[in-house]
Short mmCIF file of C-alpha atoms in Angstrom, two decimals:
data_model
loop_
_atom_site.label_atom_id
_atom_site.label_comp_id
_atom_site.label_asym_id
_atom_site.label_seq_id
_atom_site.Cartn_x
_atom_site.Cartn_y
_atom_site.Cartn_z
CA MET A 1 -15.92 -8.11 -7.84
CA ASP A 2 -12.75 -8.11 -9.86
CA THR A 3 -14.04 -5.94 -12.69
CA LEU A 4 -14.18 -2.62 -10.85
CA PHE A 5 -10.94 -3.05 -8.93
CA ALA A 6 -9.11 -4.80 -11.78
CA GLY A 7 -8.65 -1.52 -13.60
CA LEU A 8 -7.00 -0.01 -10.53
CA ILE A 9 -5.17 -2.97 -9.04
CA SER A 10 -3.49 -5.57 -11.22
CA SER A 11 -3.00 -8.24 -8.55
CA LYS A 12 -6.07 -10.47 -8.12
CA THR A 13 -4.76 -11.64 -4.77
CA ARG A 14 -4.46 -8.04 -3.53
CA VAL A 15 -8.05 -7.34 -4.65
CA LYS A 16 -9.26 -10.42 -2.76
CA LEU A 17 -7.37 -9.31 0.35
CA LEU A 18 -8.85 -5.80 0.21
CA VAL A 19 -12.35 -7.21 -0.16
CA ARG A 20 -11.74 -9.74 2.61
CA PHE A 21 -10.49 -7.20 5.15
CA PHE A 22 -12.33 -4.00 4.21
CA PHE A 23 -15.80 -5.41 3.59
CA ASN A 24 -16.02 -6.48 7.22
CA PRO A 25 -13.25 -4.68 9.11
CA GLY A 26 -13.66 -6.99 12.09
CA THR A 27 -12.28 -9.88 10.02
CA ARG A 28 -8.91 -11.27 11.09
CA SER A 29 -7.14 -13.96 9.10
CA TYR A 30 -3.80 -15.65 8.86
CA LEU A 31 -1.59 -16.56 5.90
CA ARG A 32 -2.40 -20.26 5.38
CA GLU A 33 -6.12 -19.69 5.82
CA LEU A 34 -6.07 -17.03 3.09
CA ALA A 35 -3.90 -19.09 0.73
CA LYS A 36 -6.28 -22.04 1.07
CA GLU A 37 -9.36 -19.88 0.55
CA PHE A 38 -7.94 -18.07 -2.51
CA GLN A 39 -6.34 -21.27 -3.84
CA VAL A 40 -2.96 -19.61 -4.38
CA SER A 41 0.48 -20.24 -2.92
CA THR A 42 1.38 -18.98 0.54
CA ASN A 43 4.24 -17.01 -1.05
CA ALA A 44 1.83 -15.10 -3.31
CA VAL A 45 -0.39 -14.22 -0.35
CA ARG A 46 2.60 -13.40 1.91
CA GLU A 47 3.98 -10.97 -0.67
CA GLU A 48 0.67 -9.10 -0.87
CA LEU A 49 0.15 -9.15 2.90
CA ASN A 50 3.62 -7.70 3.40
CA GLN A 51 2.95 -4.99 0.83
CA LEU A 52 -0.38 -4.01 2.41
CA THR A 53 1.14 -4.09 5.90
CA ARG A 54 4.10 -1.90 4.84
CA THR A 55 1.69 0.71 3.44
CA GLY A 56 -0.26 0.62 6.71
CA LEU A 57 -3.53 -0.59 5.17
CA LEU A 58 -3.34 -3.81 7.23
CA THR A 59 -2.17 -4.45 10.75
CA SER A 60 -0.53 -7.65 11.88
CA GLU A 61 -0.46 -9.26 15.30
CA LYS A 62 1.34 -12.40 16.41
CA ASN A 63 -1.04 -14.98 17.91
CA GLY A 64 0.84 -18.11 18.96
CA ARG A 65 2.44 -19.56 15.83
CA ASN A 66 0.26 -17.50 13.48
CA VAL A 67 0.27 -13.87 12.46
CA LEU A 68 -3.24 -12.45 12.24
CA TYR A 69 -3.91 -9.69 9.72
CA ALA A 70 -6.72 -7.13 9.84
CA ALA A 71 -7.76 -3.87 8.16
CA ASN A 72 -6.20 -0.83 9.80
CA SER A 73 -9.22 1.30 10.70
CA GLU A 74 -6.87 4.14 11.67
CA HIS A 75 -5.45 4.50 8.15
CA PRO A 76 -6.52 7.76 6.42
CA LEU A 77 -7.88 5.81 3.41
CA PHE A 78 -9.87 3.34 5.52
CA PRO A 79 -13.31 5.00 5.06
CA GLU A 80 -12.85 5.34 1.31
CA LEU A 81 -11.58 1.79 0.83
CA LYS A 82 -14.41 0.37 2.94
CA SER A 83 -16.93 2.34 0.89
CA MET A 84 -15.37 1.22 -2.41
CA VAL A 85 -15.44 -2.43 -1.36
CA GLY A 86 -19.10 -2.09 -0.40
CA LYS A 87 -19.89 -0.66 -3.81
CA VAL A 88 -17.89 -3.36 -5.57
CA MET A 89 -19.82 -6.03 -3.69
CA GLY A 90 -23.06 -4.41 -4.88
CA LEU A 91 -24.80 -4.48 -1.53
CA ASP A 92 -25.41 -0.73 -1.55
CA GLN A 93 -27.71 -1.22 -4.53
CA VAL A 94 -29.56 -4.13 -2.93
CA VAL A 95 -30.30 -2.17 0.24
CA GLU A 96 -31.25 0.99 -1.68
CA SER A 97 -33.65 -0.98 -3.89
CA ILE A 98 -35.24 -2.65 -0.88
CA LEU A 99 -35.64 0.70 0.84
CA SER A 100 -37.18 2.41 -2.14
CA ARG A 101 -39.50 -0.34 -3.43
CA LEU A 102 -40.13 -3.17 -1.05
CA GLY A 103 -41.65 -1.90 2.16
CA HIS A 104 -40.37 -0.94 5.55
CA LEU A 105 -36.90 -2.27 6.35
CA GLU A 106 -35.80 -2.04 10.00
CA LYS A 107 -32.46 -3.84 9.75
CA ALA A 108 -30.44 -5.69 7.14
CA TYR A 109 -27.69 -8.12 8.02
CA LEU A 110 -25.17 -9.84 5.86
CA ILE A 111 -24.65 -13.28 7.38
CA ASP A 112 -22.23 -16.20 7.09
CA ASP A 113 -19.48 -16.18 4.41
CA TYR A 114 -19.83 -12.60 3.14
CA ALA A 115 -19.99 -11.32 6.72
CA GLN A 116 -16.50 -12.81 7.08
CA GLY A 117 -15.36 -11.16 3.85
CA LYS A 118 -15.38 -14.44 1.89
CA ASP A 119 -16.63 -14.02 -1.67
CA THR A 120 -18.16 -17.47 -2.16
CA GLY A 121 -20.68 -16.41 -4.76
CA ILE A 122 -23.72 -16.77 -2.45
CA ILE A 123 -24.82 -13.66 -0.56
CA ASP A 124 -26.93 -14.45 2.49
CA LEU A 125 -29.09 -11.59 3.74
CA LEU A 126 -31.26 -11.37 6.83
CA LEU A 127 -33.89 -8.65 6.42
CA VAL A 128 -35.96 -7.47 9.36
CA GLY A 129 -39.17 -5.56 8.75
CA ASN A 130 -42.31 -5.66 6.66
CA ILE A 131 -40.97 -6.54 3.24
CA ASP A 132 -43.02 -7.36 0.14
CA ALA A 133 -41.82 -10.93 -0.53
CA PHE A 134 -43.01 -11.05 -4.14
CA HIS A 135 -41.13 -7.92 -5.15
CA LEU A 136 -38.09 -8.99 -3.10
CA ASN A 137 -37.85 -12.22 -5.10
CA ASP A 138 -38.12 -10.25 -8.35
CA LEU A 139 -35.47 -7.78 -7.20
CA SER A 140 -33.18 -10.61 -6.06
CA ARG A 141 -33.33 -12.32 -9.47
CA LYS A 142 -32.50 -9.07 -11.27
CA THR A 143 -29.71 -8.18 -8.85
CA GLU A 144 -28.21 -11.68 -9.10
CA ARG A 145 -27.78 -11.22 -12.83
CA TYR A 146 -26.09 -7.87 -12.30
CA LEU A 147 -23.81 -9.00 -9.47
CA LYS A 148 -23.21 -12.48 -10.91
CA ARG A 149 -23.81 -13.90 -7.44
CA LYS A 150 -26.66 -15.85 -5.89
CA ILE A 151 -28.67 -13.99 -3.24
CA ARG A 152 -30.44 -15.91 -0.48
CA HIS A 153 -32.60 -13.90 1.84
CA LEU A 154 -34.49 -14.56 5.02
CA VAL A 155 -37.19 -12.06 5.94
CA LEU A 156 -38.33 -11.78 9.55
CA THR A 157 -40.71 -9.40 11.26
CA VAL A 158 -39.31 -7.44 14.19
CA GLU A 159 -41.05 -9.82 16.60
CA GLU A 160 -39.70 -12.91 14.83
CA PHE A 161 -36.21 -11.41 14.84
CA LYS A 162 -36.38 -10.85 18.60
CA THR A 163 -37.33 -14.52 19.04
CA PHE A 164 -34.43 -15.80 16.92
CA GLN A 165 -31.85 -13.11 17.75
CA LYS A 166 -29.76 -15.35 20.03
CA GLU A 167 -29.57 -18.01 17.31
CA PHE A 168 -28.24 -15.46 14.81
CA GLN A 169 -25.69 -14.08 17.26
CA SER A 170 -23.76 -17.36 17.03
CA ARG A 171 -23.37 -16.94 13.24
CA PRO A 172 -21.04 -14.45 11.53
CA SER A 173 -23.07 -11.34 10.78
CA LEU A 174 -22.56 -7.77 9.69
CA LEU A 175 -25.20 -5.08 10.16
CA ILE A 176 -25.43 -3.24 6.82
CA TRP A 177 -28.56 -1.18 7.44
CA ASP A 178 -30.28 0.07 10.56
CA ALA A 179 -33.32 2.35 10.20
CA SER A 180 -32.81 3.82 13.66
CA ARG A 181 -29.30 4.97 12.71
CA ALA A 182 -30.36 6.17 9.26
CA ASN A 183 -33.15 8.32 10.72
CA LYS A 184 -30.62 10.14 12.94
CA GLN A 185 -28.49 11.20 9.97
#
């Protein structure tokens, strides 16, 4: 993650914040939570949060004793930053490879930590459709080497997904591909 942004942004904490908030714009976090996750001081995170809030890239909202921060989807650079973060995370390539080589993909979800914008090193994907499992495993191994992250995937048919949909709704998830939307474009 750091390699592509590192040339543009010198602060590692700022890069982590951009990834955290712009990968899944619905993510909201507060100072101590971020400091603990990034394993840096609250002052280091506060300084970067203040900088990003002053430029309008993040919004802040008081919630009890905490201040919650989120990506500002109204900022003129929001679409570009969201796209850049997606490319940095490498998920565009995973989805494109699945679409071009592995069968018929109906939906792809990022679930759990990455859906919350947490770069834990393990990408959990839920793929819905008729996917060639053998080639998916091969693609995952190759992509893991490129991304330097572990990829875990769960493949369900459309019928299986309908059965387990309520169970997945309780987990953090981010829809990253929807064939019905893609066909309309």
